[in-house]
mmCIF file of C-alpha atoms in Angstrom:
data_model
loop_
_atom_site.group_PDB
_atom_site.id
_atom_site.type_symbol
_atom_site.label_atom_id
_atom_site.label_comp_id
_atom_site.label_asym_id
_atom_site.label_seq_id
_atom_site.Cartn_x
_atom_site.Cartn_y
_atom_site.Cartn_z
ATOM 1 C CA UNK A 1 -16.871 44.158 -11.972
ATOM 2 C CA UNK A 2 -15.184 43.565 -15.282
ATOM 3 C CA UNK A 3 -16.232 41.533 -18.267
ATOM 4 C CA UNK A 4 -14.396 38.295 -18.941
ATOM 5 C CA UNK A 5 -13.232 37.069 -22.320
ATOM 6 C CA UNK A 6 -15.494 34.014 -22.295
ATOM 7 C CA UNK A 7 -18.728 36.016 -22.237
ATOM 8 C CA UNK A 8 -20.769 35.671 -25.400
ATOM 9 C CA UNK A 9 -23.425 37.856 -27.010
ATOM 10 C CA UNK A 10 -25.824 36.985 -29.819
ATOM 11 C CA UNK A 11 -26.972 39.975 -31.863
ATOM 12 C CA UNK A 12 -29.489 39.681 -34.693
ATOM 13 C CA UNK A 13 -29.791 42.124 -37.547
ATOM 14 C CA UNK A 14 -26.090 42.785 -37.076
ATOM 15 C CA UNK A 15 -25.078 43.679 -40.623
ATOM 16 C CA UNK A 16 -25.935 47.354 -40.374
ATOM 17 C CA UNK A 17 -27.417 50.119 -38.265
ATOM 18 C CA UNK A 18 -28.101 49.563 -34.578
ATOM 19 C CA UNK A 19 -27.175 45.884 -34.765
ATOM 20 C CA UNK A 20 -23.771 46.581 -36.282
ATOM 21 C CA UNK A 21 -23.044 49.381 -33.811
ATOM 22 C CA UNK A 22 -24.049 47.139 -30.896
ATOM 23 C CA UNK A 23 -21.917 44.258 -32.147
ATOM 24 C CA UNK A 24 -18.871 46.507 -32.345
ATOM 25 C CA UNK A 25 -19.549 48.068 -28.952
ATOM 26 C CA UNK A 26 -19.921 44.726 -27.157
ATOM 27 C CA UNK A 27 -16.912 43.254 -28.964
ATOM 28 C CA UNK A 28 -14.818 46.172 -27.738
ATOM 29 C CA UNK A 29 -16.026 45.417 -24.211
ATOM 30 C CA UNK A 30 -14.728 41.863 -24.341
ATOM 31 C CA UNK A 31 -17.631 39.808 -25.613
ATOM 32 C CA UNK A 32 -17.351 37.137 -28.229
ATOM 33 C CA UNK A 33 -20.131 38.200 -30.585
ATOM 34 C CA UNK A 34 -22.224 35.951 -32.797
ATOM 35 C CA UNK A 35 -23.359 38.488 -35.379
ATOM 36 C CA UNK A 36 -26.416 37.142 -37.179
ATOM 37 C CA UNK A 37 -28.197 38.507 -40.213
ATOM 38 C CA UNK A 38 -30.310 37.266 -43.087
ATOM 39 C CA UNK A 39 -27.285 36.861 -45.364
ATOM 40 C CA UNK A 40 -23.599 36.386 -44.666
ATOM 41 C CA UNK A 41 -22.646 38.996 -47.228
ATOM 42 C CA UNK A 42 -20.169 41.827 -47.520
ATOM 43 C CA UNK A 43 -21.935 43.996 -44.939
ATOM 44 C CA UNK A 44 -21.925 41.347 -42.220
ATOM 45 C CA UNK A 45 -18.355 40.339 -43.013
ATOM 46 C CA UNK A 46 -17.399 44.001 -42.794
ATOM 47 C CA UNK A 47 -18.849 44.195 -39.284
ATOM 48 C CA UNK A 48 -16.894 41.103 -38.253
ATOM 49 C CA UNK A 49 -13.724 42.582 -39.742
ATOM 50 C CA UNK A 50 -14.315 45.809 -37.831
ATOM 51 C CA UNK A 51 -14.780 43.882 -34.578
ATOM 52 C CA UNK A 52 -11.531 42.003 -35.204
ATOM 53 C CA UNK A 53 -9.653 45.196 -36.045
ATOM 54 C CA UNK A 54 -10.843 46.683 -32.753
ATOM 55 C CA UNK A 55 -9.362 43.752 -30.861
ATOM 56 C CA UNK A 56 -12.653 41.887 -30.433
ATOM 57 C CA UNK A 57 -13.845 38.468 -31.464
ATOM 58 C CA UNK A 58 -16.784 38.236 -33.838
ATOM 59 C CA UNK A 59 -18.305 35.514 -35.973
ATOM 60 C CA UNK A 60 -20.852 35.895 -38.765
ATOM 61 C CA UNK A 61 -23.925 33.679 -38.909
ATOM 62 C CA UNK A 62 -26.534 33.739 -41.673
ATOM 63 C CA UNK A 63 -30.150 33.015 -40.828
ATOM 64 C CA UNK A 64 -33.716 34.279 -40.735
ATOM 65 C CA UNK A 65 -35.134 34.995 -37.271
ATOM 66 C CA UNK A 66 -38.534 33.945 -38.616
ATOM 67 C CA UNK A 67 -37.103 30.407 -38.923
ATOM 68 C CA UNK A 68 -37.734 28.589 -35.615
ATOM 69 C CA UNK A 69 -34.503 26.640 -36.100
ATOM 70 C CA UNK A 70 -32.182 29.662 -36.066
ATOM 71 C CA UNK A 71 -32.007 30.407 -32.347
ATOM 72 C CA UNK A 72 -31.475 26.783 -31.272
ATOM 73 C CA UNK A 73 -28.577 26.669 -33.751
ATOM 74 C CA UNK A 74 -27.166 29.967 -32.427
ATOM 75 C CA UNK A 75 -27.338 28.784 -28.829
ATOM 76 C CA UNK A 76 -25.763 25.455 -29.793
ATOM 77 C CA UNK A 77 -22.863 27.263 -31.427
ATOM 78 C CA UNK A 78 -22.516 29.618 -28.480
ATOM 79 C CA UNK A 79 -22.330 26.702 -26.080
ATOM 80 C CA UNK A 80 -19.637 25.034 -28.175
ATOM 81 C CA UNK A 81 -17.609 28.252 -28.272
ATOM 82 C CA UNK A 82 -17.985 29.706 -24.785
ATOM 83 C CA UNK A 83 -20.178 27.348 -22.817
ATOM 84 C CA UNK A 84 -23.341 29.435 -23.144
ATOM 85 C CA UNK A 85 -24.963 32.773 -23.874
ATOM 86 C CA UNK A 86 -24.697 35.824 -21.622
ATOM 87 C CA UNK A 87 -26.407 38.465 -23.768
ATOM 88 C CA UNK A 88 -29.086 38.271 -26.447
ATOM 89 C CA UNK A 89 -29.966 41.366 -28.457
ATOM 90 C CA UNK A 90 -33.106 40.847 -30.547
ATOM 91 C CA UNK A 91 -32.511 43.607 -33.069
ATOM 92 C CA UNK A 92 -33.563 42.173 -36.438
ATOM 93 C CA UNK A 93 -36.581 43.934 -37.868
ATOM 94 C CA UNK A 94 -38.238 45.194 -41.030
ATOM 95 C CA UNK A 95 -40.659 48.019 -41.681
ATOM 96 C CA UNK A 96 -43.331 48.591 -44.296
ATOM 97 C CA UNK A 97 -44.336 52.245 -44.060
ATOM 98 C CA UNK A 98 -47.784 52.454 -45.602
ATOM 99 C CA UNK A 99 -51.367 53.208 -44.582
ATOM 100 C CA UNK A 100 -53.075 50.113 -43.224
ATOM 101 C CA UNK A 101 -55.475 50.193 -46.185
ATOM 102 C CA UNK A 102 -52.558 49.687 -48.583
ATOM 103 C CA UNK A 103 -50.684 46.891 -46.797
ATOM 104 C CA UNK A 104 -51.244 43.507 -48.401
ATOM 105 C CA UNK A 105 -51.287 40.187 -46.587
ATOM 106 C CA UNK A 106 -47.733 39.317 -47.594
ATOM 107 C CA UNK A 107 -46.368 42.594 -46.205
ATOM 108 C CA UNK A 108 -48.373 42.135 -43.024
ATOM 109 C CA UNK A 109 -47.262 38.536 -42.547
ATOM 110 C CA UNK A 110 -43.588 39.286 -43.129
ATOM 111 C CA UNK A 111 -43.534 42.091 -40.552
ATOM 112 C CA UNK A 112 -45.191 39.814 -38.020
ATOM 113 C CA UNK A 113 -42.830 36.951 -38.896
ATOM 114 C CA UNK A 114 -39.620 38.952 -38.546
ATOM 115 C CA UNK A 115 -40.388 41.555 -35.900
ATOM 116 C CA UNK A 116 -42.786 39.761 -33.582
ATOM 117 C CA UNK A 117 -42.332 36.035 -34.171
ATOM 118 C CA UNK A 118 -38.578 36.449 -34.681
ATOM 119 C CA UNK A 119 -38.252 38.203 -31.333
ATOM 120 C CA UNK A 120 -40.455 35.550 -29.745
ATOM 121 C CA UNK A 121 -38.147 32.846 -31.070
ATOM 122 C CA UNK A 122 -35.199 34.568 -29.411
ATOM 123 C CA UNK A 123 -37.011 35.124 -26.127
ATOM 124 C CA UNK A 124 -38.217 31.532 -26.008
ATOM 125 C CA UNK A 125 -34.775 30.037 -26.567
ATOM 126 C CA UNK A 126 -33.102 32.448 -24.166
ATOM 127 C CA UNK A 127 -35.677 31.716 -21.461
ATOM 128 C CA UNK A 128 -34.636 28.069 -21.582
ATOM 129 C CA UNK A 129 -30.885 28.331 -22.145
ATOM 130 C CA UNK A 130 -29.522 31.715 -21.041
ATOM 131 C CA UNK A 131 -26.784 31.501 -18.417
ATOM 132 C CA UNK A 132 -27.321 32.826 -14.910
ATOM 133 C CA UNK A 133 -26.697 36.552 -14.845
ATOM 134 C CA UNK A 134 -27.716 36.880 -18.488
ATOM 135 C CA UNK A 135 -29.230 39.921 -20.142
ATOM 136 C CA UNK A 136 -31.913 39.911 -22.821
ATOM 137 C CA UNK A 137 -32.576 43.096 -24.787
ATOM 138 C CA UNK A 138 -35.111 43.472 -27.598
ATOM 139 C CA UNK A 139 -35.263 46.498 -29.850
ATOM 140 C CA UNK A 140 -38.678 48.119 -29.986
ATOM 141 C CA UNK A 141 -39.415 51.588 -31.373
ATOM 142 C CA UNK A 142 -40.755 54.867 -30.054
ATOM 143 C CA UNK A 143 -43.314 54.602 -32.859
ATOM 144 C CA UNK A 144 -45.055 52.044 -30.646
ATOM 145 C CA UNK A 145 -46.028 54.855 -28.287
ATOM 146 C CA UNK A 146 -46.524 57.582 -30.910
ATOM 147 C CA UNK A 147 -49.055 55.566 -32.947
ATOM 148 C CA UNK A 148 -47.945 57.540 -36.005
ATOM 149 C CA UNK A 149 -49.844 57.255 -39.262
ATOM 150 C CA UNK A 150 -48.418 54.849 -41.867
ATOM 151 C CA UNK A 151 -46.646 52.836 -39.154
ATOM 152 C CA UNK A 152 -49.647 50.876 -37.874
ATOM 153 C CA UNK A 153 -48.488 47.295 -38.450
ATOM 154 C CA UNK A 154 -44.855 48.032 -37.628
ATOM 155 C CA UNK A 155 -45.920 49.757 -34.403
ATOM 156 C CA UNK A 156 -48.185 46.823 -33.533
ATOM 157 C CA UNK A 157 -45.228 44.433 -33.725
ATOM 158 C CA UNK A 158 -43.224 46.670 -31.425
ATOM 159 C CA UNK A 159 -46.057 46.943 -28.892
ATOM 160 C CA UNK A 160 -46.074 43.154 -28.867
ATOM 161 C CA UNK A 161 -42.328 43.077 -28.204
ATOM 162 C CA UNK A 162 -42.744 45.390 -25.224
ATOM 163 C CA UNK A 163 -45.553 43.230 -23.806
ATOM 164 C CA UNK A 164 -43.488 40.039 -24.156
ATOM 165 C CA UNK A 165 -40.543 41.791 -22.519
ATOM 166 C CA UNK A 166 -42.503 42.716 -19.403
ATOM 167 C CA UNK A 167 -44.066 39.268 -19.145
ATOM 168 C CA UNK A 168 -40.827 37.324 -19.583
ATOM 169 C CA UNK A 169 -39.044 39.412 -16.957
ATOM 170 C CA UNK A 170 -41.619 38.157 -14.445
ATOM 171 C CA UNK A 171 -41.541 34.592 -15.738
ATOM 172 C CA UNK A 172 -37.768 34.403 -15.137
ATOM 173 C CA UNK A 173 -38.130 35.208 -11.446
ATOM 174 C CA UNK A 174 -35.226 33.808 -9.445
ATOM 175 C CA UNK A 175 -33.043 33.151 -12.500
ATOM 176 C CA UNK A 176 -30.910 36.333 -12.208
ATOM 177 C CA UNK A 177 -31.677 37.173 -15.845
ATOM 178 C CA UNK A 178 -32.907 40.616 -16.865
ATOM 179 C CA UNK A 179 -35.254 41.245 -19.783
ATOM 180 C CA UNK A 180 -35.621 44.729 -21.225
ATOM 181 C CA UNK A 181 -36.494 46.566 -24.413
ATOM 182 C CA UNK A 182 -34.972 49.674 -25.952
ATOM 183 C CA UNK A 183 -37.258 51.893 -28.023
ATOM 184 C CA UNK A 184 -35.189 54.162 -30.284
ATOM 185 C CA UNK A 185 -36.625 57.256 -31.827
ATOM 186 C CA UNK A 186 -35.622 58.443 -35.291
ATOM 187 C CA UNK A 187 -32.129 57.067 -35.804
ATOM 188 C CA UNK A 188 -29.739 57.385 -38.730
ATOM 189 C CA UNK A 189 -30.109 53.843 -40.046
ATOM 190 C CA UNK A 190 -31.072 52.523 -43.466
ATOM 191 C CA UNK A 191 -34.349 51.293 -41.978
ATOM 192 C CA UNK A 192 -35.289 54.849 -41.013
ATOM 193 C CA UNK A 193 -33.657 56.876 -43.792
ATOM 194 C CA UNK A 194 -34.610 54.860 -46.876
ATOM 195 C CA UNK A 195 -37.537 56.333 -48.766
ATOM 196 C CA UNK A 196 -37.642 59.586 -46.777
ATOM 197 C CA UNK A 197 -36.989 63.022 -48.193
ATOM 198 C CA UNK A 198 -34.670 65.506 -46.519
ATOM 199 C CA UNK A 199 -37.758 67.440 -45.444
ATOM 200 C CA UNK A 200 -39.304 64.368 -43.821
ATOM 201 C CA UNK A 201 -36.086 63.596 -41.937
ATOM 202 C CA UNK A 202 -35.887 67.189 -40.739
ATOM 203 C CA UNK A 203 -39.493 66.968 -39.520
ATOM 204 C CA UNK A 204 -38.623 63.900 -37.437
ATOM 205 C CA UNK A 205 -35.600 65.715 -36.058
ATOM 206 C CA UNK A 206 -37.823 68.554 -34.869
ATOM 207 C CA UNK A 207 -39.926 66.147 -32.795
ATOM 208 C CA UNK A 208 -37.079 65.828 -30.311
ATOM 209 C CA UNK A 209 -36.177 68.731 -28.011
ATOM 210 C CA UNK A 210 -32.572 68.044 -28.988
ATOM 211 C CA UNK A 211 -33.616 68.945 -32.538
ATOM 212 C CA UNK A 212 -31.836 66.082 -34.295
ATOM 213 C CA UNK A 213 -32.096 62.380 -34.969
ATOM 214 C CA UNK A 214 -30.028 59.842 -33.062
ATOM 215 C CA UNK A 215 -27.122 57.705 -34.184
ATOM 216 C CA UNK A 216 -26.810 53.911 -34.085
ATOM 217 C CA UNK A 217 -23.885 54.330 -31.690
ATOM 218 C CA UNK A 218 -26.082 56.185 -29.199
ATOM 219 C CA UNK A 219 -28.576 53.324 -29.159
ATOM 220 C CA UNK A 220 -25.735 50.821 -28.848
ATOM 221 C CA UNK A 221 -24.513 52.742 -25.804
ATOM 222 C CA UNK A 222 -27.888 52.284 -24.113
ATOM 223 C CA UNK A 223 -27.850 48.563 -24.883
ATOM 224 C CA UNK A 224 -24.273 48.308 -23.597
ATOM 225 C CA UNK A 225 -25.329 49.932 -20.322
ATOM 226 C CA UNK A 226 -28.257 47.546 -19.829
ATOM 227 C CA UNK A 227 -26.045 44.548 -20.546
ATOM 228 C CA UNK A 228 -23.151 45.859 -18.459
ATOM 229 C CA UNK A 229 -22.402 45.484 -14.754
ATOM 230 C CA UNK A 230 -24.207 48.713 -13.808
ATOM 231 C CA UNK A 231 -27.427 47.702 -15.563
ATOM 232 C CA UNK A 232 -28.350 44.714 -13.459
ATOM 233 C CA UNK A 233 -31.173 46.421 -11.532
ATOM 234 C CA UNK A 234 -33.056 47.411 -14.682
ATOM 235 C CA UNK A 235 -35.578 44.711 -15.496
ATOM 236 C CA UNK A 236 -38.887 44.433 -17.314
ATOM 237 C CA UNK A 237 -38.556 47.935 -18.740
ATOM 238 C CA UNK A 238 -38.842 49.664 -22.098
ATOM 239 C CA UNK A 239 -36.255 52.432 -22.270
ATOM 240 C CA UNK A 240 -37.101 55.188 -24.732
ATOM 241 C CA UNK A 241 -33.852 56.387 -26.307
ATOM 242 C CA UNK A 242 -35.289 59.099 -28.487
ATOM 243 C CA UNK A 243 -33.948 62.481 -27.448
ATOM 244 C CA UNK A 244 -37.055 63.407 -25.488
ATOM 245 C CA UNK A 245 -39.881 62.638 -27.929
ATOM 246 C CA UNK A 246 -43.101 62.011 -25.982
#
């Protein structure tokens, strides 16, 4: 099987990190990519330029996944461009790394709104409008299983994503649409690196038997496999891409 030029992927949180790496990877594999992020700024435009330079086709879209109107608008645009959506990657997310006792209501609500409700918005729209043979991938985190201190609310949102993933895979029975989650471990993204000392990063690296942190491109490769022709028998799963952290 080979990909065809009319296949379209929506990727949220595409301006940097895992989202940007996934957008570039799927664009190289022949997808038209709707690259969505909170702002259509220099970072997102840079990702689109990189996709174009690599011979792909990418378009930037600004929007907040917490807004229930974003995904209907993305699917509308996808249908006008390519007739529908073949891949959705729910990647947008934020993290407040604090003890639960120190997280205020605004910080709590925003993490829920972006990580959990934003992913729900994508899953809901995709469940109604994804084309036959489509692939839905949501980005979780290995922190959901580790239950690490200072990550309580963030981890709770990711546990919720994994639960919705397993449920939706069953709800789409007979539709030939797979629903999976990828749970990265420590990965060299701004979300992970910002606010951490070199010592803290090294400590995370030691958690993995491979003795390093991952790269956004390695996570993008896992997503590309799930959304590719060889990944069609993987469904309802959370794949831990973390170098062996248990």
